[in-house]
Each structure stands twice: as C-alpha cells, then as structure tokens.
C-alpha cells in the first residue's frame, strides 16, 4: 500500500513533466508517434 | 514591551531608532512614532517625492518626470477628462529611481508614474482575476537540457515598459451598456504631482504600472500578439510555454527565452514582434535569466546554473562575512525549542528564508532538507533556529560559485527516470516522515520535491521512455 501511495504521489510530478517533454519534443521535430512506456520495478 | 520580545528583527531595528523613547536601563520602549515607519521607507536610491524635488538634483528629477509624462502621453496611455463627483479617482504615485555608476556618480534618474493600485476595488476599477501565470523552472531546465542535446539556438528578449502597451480592461457586460454608461466606465487617476490641472483627472486608456490588473492585462496582450504569429499556448503543460512550428517561447512577465533549430527562425519572430509594435530589447543568448547565471560549456556539453548575486545578498543580509565556512548546510535536527534563547539577530528571518527558497528552487537543490527544517519555525524563530540559518549561509559562502550542473548525455532515446522513496530521509525524533522524489531526464535533474507521504522501506521506481531522434 505504501509503495502504491509513493508511486501515485510521484506520478503527480512525473506525468506533467512527461507531457511537457512530449510537447517540446514535438515542437523541435522529434517524432513521438510511439507511445511512452512505463516500466515499474 | 522589551525589544527582544518583538518578533521581527526589522521592527526591533525600527524601534531601536527611536532613542528618545527607548529606556536603555530597562530595555523598554515607552512610546513610538509613525515617523519611524517613514524613516524605514527612506532609501537614497529609491527616494520619496519631496526630498529629491527639493535637493541638489531637483532639475534632473523634474526633467525625468516630464520625460515620463511625455512618453506616456505620446503612447496614448490616458486622456484628460473633467472630474465628476461619481468618479472613483485613484491616487497617482511617482516611483523615483536613482541609478549610480560604481564610483557613486549618478548614471540615470528614472522616474516612473504609477497608479495607486492599493485603492482599487473589484468590479469598480478592475473586473477580472489579476493573477499572472509565470513559467515553471522545470520547463526552463528541460529546455536547457534539450538545447544541449539538440544543439538548439537560444535568444533572450525583454519587452521594454511592457505594461503600458496593453489596453485597459473593460467590464464583462460592457457591450450591453448604454453609451452614457460606457463613458462612465474606466480607471481614473489624479493628475501627476508636479503637473497640476485643477478640476481634471486622467482616464486611462492603457494599463499603467501599479494597477492590480496590469500584469494580467499584459499577459493577455502578449498572448494575443503571439497567437497572431502562429504560436499556440500550451495550457495543459505550462501556460507560459508557447510553441510554433519552428520556435519555442518561454515567458516570465516581460522576459522571454526563444529556442529554435535555426537562429534565423528566432530572428524572424523578433522581426514580426517589432512589426506588431512590440518594443523589445535583444539580450543575446540565454546567459542570465531571472537572475540565474546560465553558463553553457559547449566542449564539455554542460550547463551550469549559479546565483552568485543572490548568494551575496543572503550573506550580506545575515552579516556573517567574518565567520568561518562550513561544509554542510545542516548537522542537527531542529526542534521547537520552547525554553531556548530568543532570537537576537538583526536580520529579517522570513525574508532570508524566502531568498534561500528562491536559490533552492533554481540552483541549490542540496539545500532542501536544511531549508525545510528552518522554515518550520519562521513564525517564531529562536536563537537555535537563527544559528541553523547562519549555518546554511556559511555553507553558501563556501559554495557561492558552485551551482547546478546539467550534463545530458546524447542517447537515441530520451529517458526520464523517476526514483521514489518515501523513507528517503528518515527523521528520528520528530513526528514527520519525509519523502523525496527525483525526476531525472537523463541524467541531469529537472525536478525534485519533498512531500509528506507515509514512510516505507521499499523502493518503487519507474522509467518513462519516449523515442528521441537526435
């Protein structure tokens, strides 16, 4: 449960940053047709 | 009341100036005068109106005031109208600024006319939310990283006298009003001091410094102009991030950073902004943005963020030039210290903490733990908390030229690693359990934060992958 809580909290920061990265990557011509992948260990 | 019982060190210093009422033997202040606050406000470089207008530089100041009025009048910022009884007229304030050369001679007298925004009331002098979005530093850092990886060109621009270019706002139902009602709408200010015109006031047609809505109106104005140039505001990501087909623009009020693969694309945007009657100053590549020095070492492929100016201000504010350096920002866990000695330092505790927070957010992420602990006692600091603050300052003194180094490696794929550990910092002896999250766009830090989440011993981690063609 605690791990889920920590990961959930982390996602609040990671997801906007990922969206930002993808937006900027698209603007500078980086292809982003592939979906981002999440690997959780 | 004794001086030591006063919470703010500024207030203590203020009371101490009133030597006429201060009983040194008893250490008490029997009375005080509002003149003390006037004395506190006096600053030679930012003087009040009366003193410079009657001093040795009076002619220069009068000339600077005339120049400001002529400039604003030429831009159509106001029209002079007859004063009516129903008008809610705001005061007009001169903000005088004296800039000096290093040898102390006067470089420039800059007198700015401001509206008294402190007298504004909602739905009367302003009609919308007045908050202005500003760029997130995570976005700036990410763009800096990408500029190295993709070898992007950068340019910094600054819009001069930005606020006065935007039209004054109107009430939402302006179009449904009768012409007479529309005539009564608007923001009215007194005639500027030194330029009397009995029975007349100024009706603002454009925004003016000092108005509550001025920053927001400016941002809307800039947004409209950028839309005309083909920029799209990335509302879902960062409201101050604008993206066009070839150029990325970040804005912080009137400071902007531009990124593009081809420097000619940036130049074209600047040309178009000029064509839109936007007066701006080009400041070269991104080397100093929001008082953060950005040093780009192309050979090493690194960007170093430092804030020596702010660090010096912190050292000066705490007055610890003579104390020896330390190698760590904190070595003890702070407690409330109810029975401890009261704060005695002659500095503003909260003000220094805010300055260090700014440092932490931009180039000093290692200060997070020490700073968050000191901040817990900002409302009533004791001597032990002051010592902790001084320790941070002494650490900064030894590392004033150091900062955050971004060194992204060139990969075919852009990785963003996020390591989560809710018990990353175990704080024994307190009831707080701290968590730390670090997001690392490979491999330099772009965002970090501390939050109060439940302690755990596991280490969940995740990796986000997105393809990157460099």
Tab-separated table of C-alpha atoms in Angstrom:
chain	number	residue	atom	x	y	z
A	1	UNK	CA	0.000	0.000	0.000
A	2	UNK	CA	2.759	2.393	0.911
A	3	UNK	CA	4.534	1.686	-2.367
A	4	UNK	CA	1.343	2.475	-4.292
A	5	UNK	CA	0.965	5.687	-2.312
A	6	UNK	CA	4.537	6.728	-3.085
A	7	UNK	CA	4.253	5.864	-6.764
A	8	UNK	CA	0.928	7.658	-7.030
A	9	UNK	CA	2.433	10.776	-5.496
A	10	UNK	CA	5.392	10.539	-7.823
A	11	UNK	CA	3.091	10.404	-10.834
A	12	UNK	CA	1.673	13.802	-9.915
A	13	UNK	CA	5.059	15.236	-10.793
A	14	UNK	CA	6.137	12.817	-13.498
A	15	UNK	CA	3.086	12.944	-15.755
A	16	UNK	CA	3.086	16.744	-16.278
A	17	UNK	CA	6.817	16.564	-16.897
A	18	UNK	CA	6.311	13.784	-19.435
A	19	UNK	CA	3.585	15.809	-21.168
A	20	UNK	CA	5.889	18.790	-21.242
A	21	UNK	CA	8.712	16.691	-22.688
A	22	UNK	CA	6.458	15.309	-25.406
A	23	UNK	CA	5.122	18.777	-26.277
A	24	UNK	CA	8.583	20.234	-26.553
A	25	UNK	CA	9.918	17.188	-28.408
A	26	UNK	CA	7.162	17.556	-30.959
A	27	UNK	CA	7.928	21.266	-31.364
A	28	UNK	CA	11.581	20.630	-32.151
A	29	UNK	CA	10.837	17.879	-34.627
A	30	UNK	CA	11.329	14.763	-32.561
A	31	UNK	CA	8.918	12.052	-33.753
A	32	UNK	CA	6.629	10.892	-30.974
A	33	UNK	CA	4.304	8.532	-32.753
A	34	UNK	CA	5.405	5.783	-30.377
A	35	UNK	CA	3.687	5.825	-27.061
A	36	UNK	CA	5.743	6.420	-23.977
A	37	UNK	CA	6.356	3.333	-21.944
A	38	UNK	CA	6.280	2.938	-18.206
A	39	UNK	CA	8.418	0.317	-16.567
A	40	UNK	CA	7.768	-0.225	-12.905
A	41	UNK	CA	10.095	-2.360	-10.840
B	1	UNK	CA	7.472	45.745	25.936
B	2	UNK	CA	11.169	44.903	25.575
B	3	UNK	CA	12.954	44.978	22.262
B	4	UNK	CA	13.730	41.277	22.413
B	5	UNK	CA	10.016	40.493	22.591
B	6	UNK	CA	9.406	41.993	19.195
B	7	UNK	CA	9.137	39.238	16.645
B	8	UNK	CA	10.518	40.836	13.533
B	9	UNK	CA	14.128	41.969	13.523
B	10	UNK	CA	13.098	44.818	11.216
B	11	UNK	CA	10.628	46.004	13.806
B	12	UNK	CA	13.278	45.722	16.517
B	13	UNK	CA	15.651	47.833	14.440
B	14	UNK	CA	12.872	50.309	13.805
B	15	UNK	CA	12.068	50.720	17.474
B	16	UNK	CA	15.715	50.974	18.355
B	17	UNK	CA	15.973	54.070	16.179
B	18	UNK	CA	13.562	55.892	18.419
B	19	UNK	CA	16.158	56.609	21.009
B	20	UNK	CA	14.079	59.378	22.565
B	21	UNK	CA	11.556	56.871	23.842
B	22	UNK	CA	13.913	53.979	24.482
B	23	UNK	CA	14.885	53.328	28.070
B	24	UNK	CA	18.285	51.642	27.873
B	25	UNK	CA	18.377	50.646	31.543
B	26	UNK	CA	15.031	48.919	31.475
B	27	UNK	CA	15.308	47.871	27.846
B	28	UNK	CA	11.784	49.103	27.190
B	29	UNK	CA	10.125	51.212	24.544
B	30	UNK	CA	7.622	53.554	26.148
B	31	UNK	CA	6.229	55.165	23.052
B	32	UNK	CA	6.706	55.194	19.318
B	33	UNK	CA	6.014	57.494	16.438
B	34	UNK	CA	4.675	56.902	12.923
B	35	UNK	CA	7.718	58.847	11.769
B	36	UNK	CA	9.674	55.655	12.408
B	37	UNK	CA	7.923	53.986	9.511
B	38	UNK	CA	8.665	56.955	7.276
B	39	UNK	CA	12.331	56.651	8.237
B	40	UNK	CA	12.209	52.949	7.391
B	41	UNK	CA	10.896	53.717	3.926
B	42	UNK	CA	13.671	56.177	3.086
B	43	UNK	CA	16.212	54.918	0.624
B	44	UNK	CA	18.657	57.132	-1.250
B	45	UNK	CA	18.316	55.116	-4.460
B	46	UNK	CA	14.508	54.919	-4.195
B	47	UNK	CA	13.649	58.237	-2.535
B	48	UNK	CA	10.233	59.651	-1.776
B	49	UNK	CA	8.935	62.510	-3.927
B	50	UNK	CA	9.642	65.521	-1.689
B	51	UNK	CA	13.311	65.035	-0.889
B	52	UNK	CA	14.794	64.806	-4.424
B	53	UNK	CA	12.490	67.515	-5.766
B	54	UNK	CA	13.973	69.959	-3.266
B	55	UNK	CA	17.524	68.574	-3.264
B	56	UNK	CA	20.580	69.205	-5.413
B	57	UNK	CA	19.264	67.068	-8.312
B	58	UNK	CA	15.853	68.708	-8.423
B	59	UNK	CA	16.237	69.910	-12.026
B	60	UNK	CA	17.256	66.460	-13.225
B	61	UNK	CA	14.331	64.867	-11.414
B	62	UNK	CA	11.821	67.365	-12.793
B	63	UNK	CA	13.203	66.700	-16.277
B	64	UNK	CA	12.895	62.917	-15.752
B	65	UNK	CA	9.271	63.358	-14.621
B	66	UNK	CA	8.491	65.471	-17.694
B	67	UNK	CA	10.086	62.862	-19.933
B	68	UNK	CA	7.988	60.082	-18.384
B	69	UNK	CA	4.771	62.111	-18.790
B	70	UNK	CA	5.610	62.993	-22.390
B	71	UNK	CA	6.389	59.358	-23.223
B	72	UNK	CA	3.159	58.049	-21.713
B	73	UNK	CA	1.118	60.813	-23.311
B	74	UNK	CA	2.720	60.071	-26.675
B	75	UNK	CA	1.729	56.418	-26.318
B	76	UNK	CA	-1.879	57.396	-25.660
B	77	UNK	CA	-1.927	55.910	-22.179
B	78	UNK	CA	-4.540	58.423	-20.931
B	79	UNK	CA	-6.870	61.209	-21.825
B	80	UNK	CA	-7.532	64.240	-19.636
B	81	UNK	CA	-11.172	64.468	-18.569
B	82	UNK	CA	-13.212	66.693	-16.287
B	83	UNK	CA	-13.514	65.440	-12.735
B	84	UNK	CA	-17.042	64.322	-11.851
B	85	UNK	CA	-18.429	63.560	-8.386
B	86	UNK	CA	-19.211	59.921	-9.258
B	87	UNK	CA	-15.638	59.165	-10.277
B	88	UNK	CA	-13.602	56.816	-8.120
B	89	UNK	CA	-10.239	58.502	-8.632
B	90	UNK	CA	-7.100	56.601	-7.711
B	91	UNK	CA	-4.010	58.363	-6.393
B	92	UNK	CA	-1.081	58.887	-8.717
B	93	UNK	CA	2.348	57.990	-7.397
B	94	UNK	CA	5.834	58.801	-8.587
B	95	UNK	CA	8.290	55.925	-8.106
B	96	UNK	CA	11.697	57.585	-8.252
B	97	UNK	CA	14.782	55.564	-9.006
B	98	UNK	CA	18.380	56.717	-8.995
B	99	UNK	CA	20.929	54.553	-10.785
B	100	UNK	CA	24.606	55.093	-9.952
B	101	UNK	CA	27.946	54.338	-11.549
B	102	UNK	CA	30.360	52.264	-9.401
B	103	UNK	CA	32.165	55.494	-8.413
B	104	UNK	CA	28.931	56.890	-6.933
B	105	UNK	CA	28.091	59.432	-9.633
B	106	UNK	CA	24.575	59.471	-10.986
B	107	UNK	CA	24.091	57.346	-14.087
B	108	UNK	CA	20.377	57.864	-14.650
B	109	UNK	CA	17.320	59.288	-12.931
B	110	UNK	CA	14.428	57.010	-13.783
B	111	UNK	CA	11.087	58.332	-12.569
B	112	UNK	CA	8.124	56.076	-13.212
B	113	UNK	CA	4.496	57.125	-12.937
B	114	UNK	CA	2.317	54.570	-11.153
B	115	UNK	CA	-1.353	54.290	-10.312
B	116	UNK	CA	-2.271	53.713	-6.668
B	117	UNK	CA	-3.444	50.140	-7.052
B	118	UNK	CA	-3.839	49.775	-3.283
B	119	UNK	CA	-7.033	51.882	-3.533
B	120	UNK	CA	-8.644	49.716	-6.235
B	121	UNK	CA	-11.794	47.738	-5.562
B	122	UNK	CA	-13.061	44.794	-7.573
B	123	UNK	CA	-15.886	45.406	-10.086
B	124	UNK	CA	-15.106	49.105	-9.877
B	125	UNK	CA	-11.527	49.631	-11.031
B	126	UNK	CA	-10.856	46.088	-12.201
B	127	UNK	CA	-13.087	43.283	-13.368
B	128	UNK	CA	-11.113	40.101	-13.738
B	129	UNK	CA	-8.772	37.825	-11.890
B	130	UNK	CA	-5.451	39.570	-11.615
B	131	UNK	CA	-3.124	36.594	-11.235
B	132	UNK	CA	-0.414	36.291	-13.824
B	133	UNK	CA	0.996	32.844	-14.666
B	134	UNK	CA	4.759	32.553	-14.667
B	135	UNK	CA	6.989	29.930	-16.198
B	136	UNK	CA	7.841	26.867	-14.146
B	137	UNK	CA	11.562	26.478	-13.631
B	138	UNK	CA	11.237	22.770	-14.519
B	139	UNK	CA	10.222	23.885	-18.001
B	140	UNK	CA	13.234	26.191	-18.280
B	141	UNK	CA	15.601	23.429	-17.158
B	142	UNK	CA	14.072	20.925	-19.555
B	143	UNK	CA	14.500	23.354	-22.451
B	144	UNK	CA	18.103	23.960	-21.406
B	145	UNK	CA	18.743	20.212	-21.457
B	146	UNK	CA	17.093	19.806	-24.839
B	147	UNK	CA	19.017	22.788	-26.198
B	148	UNK	CA	22.247	20.898	-25.479
B	149	UNK	CA	21.027	17.552	-26.789
B	150	UNK	CA	19.558	19.024	-29.968
B	151	UNK	CA	22.023	21.899	-30.304
B	152	UNK	CA	19.228	24.482	-30.336
B	153	UNK	CA	19.848	28.185	-30.773
B	154	UNK	CA	18.681	30.388	-27.915
B	155	UNK	CA	17.874	34.072	-27.643
B	156	UNK	CA	16.675	36.178	-24.754
B	157	UNK	CA	14.450	39.200	-25.212
B	158	UNK	CA	12.985	41.745	-22.836
B	159	UNK	CA	9.904	43.848	-23.577
B	160	UNK	CA	10.551	47.446	-22.541
B	161	UNK	CA	7.848	49.222	-20.493
B	162	UNK	CA	5.677	46.205	-21.141
B	163	UNK	CA	2.597	47.067	-19.079
B	164	UNK	CA	1.729	50.337	-20.810
B	165	UNK	CA	1.205	48.657	-24.203
B	166	UNK	CA	-1.919	46.760	-23.193
B	167	UNK	CA	-5.371	48.323	-23.395
B	168	UNK	CA	-7.170	48.810	-20.097
B	169	UNK	CA	-9.713	46.112	-19.280
B	170	UNK	CA	-13.462	46.578	-19.574
B	171	UNK	CA	-16.300	45.088	-17.519
B	172	UNK	CA	-17.731	41.819	-18.899
B	173	UNK	CA	-21.090	43.453	-19.733
B	174	UNK	CA	-19.548	46.498	-21.425
B	175	UNK	CA	-21.206	45.804	-24.770
B	176	UNK	CA	-24.689	45.753	-23.207
B	177	UNK	CA	-24.194	49.182	-21.621
B	178	UNK	CA	-25.598	52.417	-22.954
B	179	UNK	CA	-23.080	54.913	-24.373
B	180	UNK	CA	-23.500	57.057	-21.247
B	181	UNK	CA	-22.770	54.088	-19.006
B	182	UNK	CA	-19.788	53.101	-21.131
B	183	UNK	CA	-18.430	56.614	-20.786
B	184	UNK	CA	-18.526	56.275	-17.004
B	185	UNK	CA	-16.537	53.023	-17.040
B	186	UNK	CA	-12.787	53.040	-16.705
B	187	UNK	CA	-9.928	53.770	-14.383
B	188	UNK	CA	-9.378	57.364	-13.314
B	189	UNK	CA	-6.253	58.651	-11.622
B	190	UNK	CA	-5.279	62.021	-10.198
B	191	UNK	CA	-3.086	64.384	-12.176
B	192	UNK	CA	0.591	63.601	-11.506
B	193	UNK	CA	2.268	65.563	-8.740
B	194	UNK	CA	4.139	68.481	-10.238
B	195	UNK	CA	1.701	68.743	-13.147
B	196	UNK	CA	-1.419	70.294	-11.605
B	197	UNK	CA	-4.544	70.794	-13.665
B	198	UNK	CA	-7.422	71.828	-11.390
B	199	UNK	CA	-10.732	70.090	-11.995
B	200	UNK	CA	-9.189	67.485	-14.281
B	201	UNK	CA	-8.239	63.817	-13.876
B	202	UNK	CA	-6.652	61.230	-16.142
B	203	UNK	CA	-8.781	58.489	-17.663
B	204	UNK	CA	-6.549	55.536	-18.514
B	205	UNK	CA	-6.843	54.082	-21.985
B	206	UNK	CA	-3.955	51.697	-21.459
B	207	UNK	CA	-2.604	49.837	-18.493
B	208	UNK	CA	-0.221	51.555	-16.099
B	209	UNK	CA	2.288	50.316	-13.550
B	210	UNK	CA	0.760	49.911	-10.132
B	211	UNK	CA	-2.675	48.719	-11.243
B	212	UNK	CA	-3.727	45.376	-9.832
B	213	UNK	CA	-4.686	44.076	-13.250
B	214	UNK	CA	-1.625	45.399	-15.102
B	215	UNK	CA	0.393	42.116	-15.173
B	216	UNK	CA	-2.603	40.036	-16.236
B	217	UNK	CA	-3.631	42.508	-18.944
B	218	UNK	CA	-0.065	42.491	-20.252
B	219	UNK	CA	-0.003	38.692	-20.391
B	220	UNK	CA	-3.290	38.614	-22.312
B	221	UNK	CA	-1.893	41.249	-24.678
B	222	UNK	CA	1.278	39.217	-25.258
B	223	UNK	CA	-0.785	36.058	-25.708
B	224	UNK	CA	-2.894	37.750	-28.421
B	225	UNK	CA	0.188	39.016	-30.244
B	226	UNK	CA	1.866	35.599	-30.140
B	227	UNK	CA	-1.275	33.956	-31.484
B	228	UNK	CA	-1.093	36.263	-34.486
B	229	UNK	CA	2.449	34.997	-35.100
B	230	UNK	CA	1.293	31.372	-35.080
B	231	UNK	CA	2.201	30.466	-31.516
B	232	UNK	CA	-0.006	28.135	-29.519
B	233	UNK	CA	-0.172	28.404	-25.749
B	234	UNK	CA	0.450	25.018	-24.096
B	235	UNK	CA	-2.269	25.452	-21.489
B	236	UNK	CA	-2.214	21.838	-20.308
B	237	UNK	CA	1.533	21.788	-19.783
B	238	UNK	CA	2.709	25.250	-18.828
B	239	UNK	CA	0.694	28.403	-19.508
B	240	UNK	CA	3.852	30.384	-20.208
B	241	UNK	CA	5.101	27.952	-22.837
B	242	UNK	CA	4.268	28.932	-26.416
B	243	UNK	CA	5.074	26.721	-29.350
B	244	UNK	CA	5.014	27.486	-33.067
B	245	UNK	CA	6.090	25.322	-35.972
B	246	UNK	CA	9.744	26.237	-35.614
B	247	UNK	CA	10.198	28.245	-32.423
B	248	UNK	CA	9.565	27.653	-28.721
B	249	UNK	CA	8.990	30.673	-26.489
B	250	UNK	CA	9.036	30.802	-22.693
B	251	UNK	CA	7.872	33.960	-20.971
B	252	UNK	CA	8.193	35.292	-17.459
B	253	UNK	CA	6.216	38.563	-17.355
B	254	UNK	CA	8.313	40.630	-19.778
B	255	UNK	CA	11.366	38.361	-20.076
B	256	UNK	CA	11.282	35.722	-22.786
B	257	UNK	CA	13.524	32.876	-23.925
B	258	UNK	CA	13.347	31.662	-27.518
B	259	UNK	CA	14.571	28.300	-28.782
B	260	UNK	CA	14.815	27.075	-32.359
B	261	UNK	CA	16.962	24.828	-34.504
B	262	UNK	CA	17.686	27.628	-36.947
B	263	UNK	CA	18.680	31.027	-35.450
B	264	UNK	CA	17.092	32.714	-38.482
B	265	UNK	CA	13.675	31.458	-37.300
B	266	UNK	CA	14.184	33.266	-33.981
B	267	UNK	CA	15.224	36.406	-35.815
B	268	UNK	CA	12.090	36.216	-37.940
B	269	UNK	CA	9.901	36.026	-34.809
B	270	UNK	CA	11.665	39.081	-33.380
B	271	UNK	CA	11.118	40.951	-36.637
B	272	UNK	CA	7.414	40.077	-36.542
B	273	UNK	CA	7.134	41.203	-32.928
B	274	UNK	CA	8.667	44.548	-33.898
B	275	UNK	CA	6.145	44.745	-36.720
B	276	UNK	CA	3.377	44.281	-34.141
B	277	UNK	CA	4.580	47.471	-32.371
B	278	UNK	CA	6.098	45.492	-29.515
B	279	UNK	CA	9.177	47.319	-28.269
B	280	UNK	CA	11.752	44.829	-27.109
B	281	UNK	CA	15.416	44.587	-26.339
B	282	UNK	CA	17.530	41.670	-27.516
B	283	UNK	CA	19.858	40.371	-24.824
B	284	UNK	CA	21.835	37.740	-26.706
B	285	UNK	CA	21.773	34.052	-25.913
B	286	UNK	CA	20.352	32.752	-22.662
B	287	UNK	CA	23.098	33.601	-20.192
B	288	UNK	CA	21.230	35.327	-17.416
B	289	UNK	CA	17.551	34.567	-16.998
B	290	UNK	CA	15.670	35.724	-13.880
B	291	UNK	CA	18.929	36.460	-12.058
B	292	UNK	CA	20.194	32.925	-12.679
B	293	UNK	CA	23.537	32.790	-14.463
B	294	UNK	CA	23.446	30.171	-17.195
B	295	UNK	CA	26.885	29.135	-18.388
B	296	UNK	CA	26.976	26.863	-21.395
B	297	UNK	CA	30.197	24.911	-21.887
B	298	UNK	CA	29.905	23.539	-25.399
B	299	UNK	CA	33.073	21.453	-25.192
B	300	UNK	CA	32.044	19.706	-22.012
B	301	UNK	CA	28.398	19.661	-23.071
B	302	UNK	CA	27.249	21.100	-19.748
B	303	UNK	CA	25.105	23.939	-18.483
B	304	UNK	CA	25.849	25.375	-15.046
B	305	UNK	CA	23.214	27.362	-13.170
B	306	UNK	CA	24.551	29.705	-10.485
B	307	UNK	CA	23.150	32.600	-8.458
B	308	UNK	CA	26.162	34.402	-7.022
B	309	UNK	CA	24.290	37.721	-6.830
B	310	UNK	CA	21.534	36.306	-4.662
B	311	UNK	CA	24.040	34.353	-2.573
B	312	UNK	CA	25.940	37.568	-1.857
B	313	UNK	CA	22.703	39.279	-0.840
B	314	UNK	CA	21.939	36.465	1.608
B	315	UNK	CA	25.437	36.663	3.108
B	316	UNK	CA	25.109	40.427	3.410
B	317	UNK	CA	21.641	40.196	4.967
B	318	UNK	CA	22.888	37.831	7.652
B	319	UNK	CA	26.125	39.771	8.161
B	320	UNK	CA	28.284	36.676	8.539
B	321	UNK	CA	31.256	37.735	6.426
B	322	UNK	CA	33.670	37.229	9.307
B	323	UNK	CA	32.562	33.695	10.245
B	324	UNK	CA	34.382	30.547	9.053
B	325	UNK	CA	32.984	28.375	6.275
B	326	UNK	CA	31.189	25.091	6.887
B	327	UNK	CA	30.943	22.095	4.601
B	328	UNK	CA	27.338	21.098	5.179
B	329	UNK	CA	24.135	23.163	5.295
B	330	UNK	CA	22.806	21.300	8.370
B	331	UNK	CA	24.196	18.996	11.005
B	332	UNK	CA	21.382	18.848	13.566
B	333	UNK	CA	17.652	18.242	13.615
B	334	UNK	CA	15.808	21.358	14.711
B	335	UNK	CA	13.102	21.355	17.373
B	336	UNK	CA	10.643	23.924	18.556
B	337	UNK	CA	13.000	24.897	21.396
B	338	UNK	CA	10.328	26.444	23.619
B	339	UNK	CA	12.718	27.075	26.511
B	340	UNK	CA	15.591	28.174	24.317
B	341	UNK	CA	17.138	31.589	23.988
B	342	UNK	CA	15.113	34.085	21.991
B	343	UNK	CA	16.195	35.246	18.548
B	344	UNK	CA	18.666	38.101	18.727
B	345	UNK	CA	19.922	38.505	15.157
B	346	UNK	CA	19.473	41.842	13.456
B	347	UNK	CA	18.068	40.435	10.228
B	348	UNK	CA	14.665	39.565	8.866
B	349	UNK	CA	14.379	35.823	9.397
B	350	UNK	CA	11.474	35.269	6.995
B	351	UNK	CA	12.990	37.430	4.274
B	352	UNK	CA	16.265	35.489	4.306
B	353	UNK	CA	14.395	32.180	4.194
B	354	UNK	CA	12.431	33.306	1.148
B	355	UNK	CA	15.667	34.277	-0.599
B	356	UNK	CA	17.157	30.847	0.141
B	357	UNK	CA	13.969	29.173	-1.158
B	358	UNK	CA	14.481	31.001	-4.453
B	359	UNK	CA	18.062	29.782	-4.502
B	360	UNK	CA	16.929	26.232	-3.731
B	361	UNK	CA	14.353	26.233	-6.493
B	362	UNK	CA	16.765	27.321	-9.197
B	363	UNK	CA	20.297	26.209	-8.476
B	364	UNK	CA	20.697	24.894	-4.933
B	365	UNK	CA	18.671	21.712	-4.639
B	366	UNK	CA	21.011	20.343	-1.950
B	367	UNK	CA	19.638	22.962	0.473
B	368	UNK	CA	16.184	21.367	0.565
B	369	UNK	CA	16.466	19.414	3.794
B	370	UNK	CA	18.131	22.151	5.852
B	371	UNK	CA	15.867	24.832	4.446
B	372	UNK	CA	12.606	22.982	5.010
B	373	UNK	CA	13.581	22.462	8.661
B	374	UNK	CA	14.462	26.096	9.261
B	375	UNK	CA	11.241	27.157	7.541
B	376	UNK	CA	9.156	25.262	10.082
B	377	UNK	CA	9.946	27.913	12.694
B	378	UNK	CA	9.656	31.052	10.588
B	379	UNK	CA	6.683	32.293	12.612
B	380	UNK	CA	8.619	32.450	15.906
B	381	UNK	CA	12.309	31.722	15.486
B	382	UNK	CA	14.581	31.068	18.472
B	383	UNK	CA	18.318	31.566	18.662
B	384	UNK	CA	18.955	27.931	17.711
B	385	UNK	CA	16.930	28.441	14.519
B	386	UNK	CA	18.922	31.546	13.719
B	387	UNK	CA	22.137	29.554	14.128
B	388	UNK	CA	20.784	26.945	11.706
B	389	UNK	CA	20.033	29.702	9.206
B	390	UNK	CA	23.533	31.114	9.632
B	391	UNK	CA	24.956	27.635	9.014
B	392	UNK	CA	23.151	27.496	5.665
B	393	UNK	CA	24.557	30.928	4.892
B	394	UNK	CA	28.118	29.858	5.760
B	395	UNK	CA	27.710	26.814	3.545
B	396	UNK	CA	26.556	29.104	0.721
B	397	UNK	CA	29.519	31.362	1.354
B	398	UNK	CA	31.876	28.476	0.645
B	399	UNK	CA	29.967	27.347	-2.424
B	400	UNK	CA	28.875	30.705	-3.873
B	401	UNK	CA	30.430	29.968	-7.255
B	402	UNK	CA	29.047	26.439	-7.371
B	403	UNK	CA	25.630	25.602	-8.722
B	404	UNK	CA	23.557	23.042	-10.510
B	405	UNK	CA	25.311	21.344	-13.410
B	406	UNK	CA	23.224	19.857	-16.185
B	407	UNK	CA	25.133	17.352	-18.261
B	408	UNK	CA	22.818	15.411	-20.523
B	409	UNK	CA	24.281	12.533	-22.434
B	410	UNK	CA	23.357	12.011	-26.067
B	411	UNK	CA	21.140	8.990	-26.387
B	412	UNK	CA	18.958	7.685	-29.169
B	413	UNK	CA	16.113	7.576	-26.691
B	414	UNK	CA	15.246	10.210	-24.121
B	415	UNK	CA	14.868	8.599	-20.729
B	416	UNK	CA	13.191	10.104	-17.752
B	417	UNK	CA	14.000	8.158	-14.636
B	418	UNK	CA	11.943	8.671	-11.528
B	419	UNK	CA	13.177	7.193	-8.279
B	420	UNK	CA	10.686	7.182	-5.462
B	421	UNK	CA	11.487	6.503	-1.860
B	422	UNK	CA	9.017	7.565	0.774
B	423	UNK	CA	11.531	6.973	3.552
B	424	UNK	CA	14.413	8.548	1.699
B	425	UNK	CA	15.172	10.804	4.645
B	426	UNK	CA	14.297	9.298	7.981
B	427	UNK	CA	13.940	12.000	10.553
B	428	UNK	CA	14.245	10.483	14.005
B	429	UNK	CA	12.983	12.417	16.960
B	430	UNK	CA	10.245	14.178	15.025
B	431	UNK	CA	6.754	13.156	14.072
B	432	UNK	CA	7.295	13.980	10.431
B	433	UNK	CA	8.155	11.435	7.814
B	434	UNK	CA	9.593	12.970	4.716
B	435	UNK	CA	9.513	11.630	1.208
B	436	UNK	CA	11.744	12.615	-1.686
B	437	UNK	CA	11.040	12.327	-5.363
B	438	UNK	CA	13.660	12.953	-8.002
B	439	UNK	CA	12.862	13.087	-11.668
B	440	UNK	CA	15.918	12.825	-13.823
B	441	UNK	CA	15.700	13.462	-17.537
B	442	UNK	CA	18.727	11.534	-18.335
B	443	UNK	CA	20.904	12.231	-16.397
B	444	UNK	CA	20.551	15.828	-15.108
B	445	UNK	CA	17.884	16.748	-12.572
B	446	UNK	CA	14.829	18.579	-13.895
B	447	UNK	CA	12.527	18.434	-10.946
B	448	UNK	CA	12.708	17.446	-7.340
B	449	UNK	CA	10.319	17.755	-4.497
B	450	UNK	CA	9.765	16.735	-0.923
B	451	UNK	CA	6.350	15.806	0.334
B	452	UNK	CA	4.775	14.344	3.423
B	453	UNK	CA	3.930	10.800	2.472
B	454	UNK	CA	3.852	7.635	4.533
B	455	UNK	CA	7.171	6.000	5.382
B	456	UNK	CA	8.041	2.732	3.733
B	457	UNK	CA	11.080	0.621	3.244
B	458	UNK	CA	10.543	-0.407	-0.367
B	459	UNK	CA	11.900	1.440	-3.377
B	460	UNK	CA	9.369	1.609	-6.191
B	461	UNK	CA	10.793	3.126	-9.308
B	462	UNK	CA	9.601	3.689	-12.826
B	463	UNK	CA	11.104	4.593	-16.158
B	464	UNK	CA	9.384	6.564	-18.859
B	465	UNK	CA	10.655	6.093	-22.350
B	466	UNK	CA	9.967	8.219	-25.365
B	467	UNK	CA	11.780	7.925	-28.667
B	468	UNK	CA	14.231	10.679	-29.481
B	469	UNK	CA	15.839	11.185	-32.839
B	470	UNK	CA	18.820	13.493	-32.395
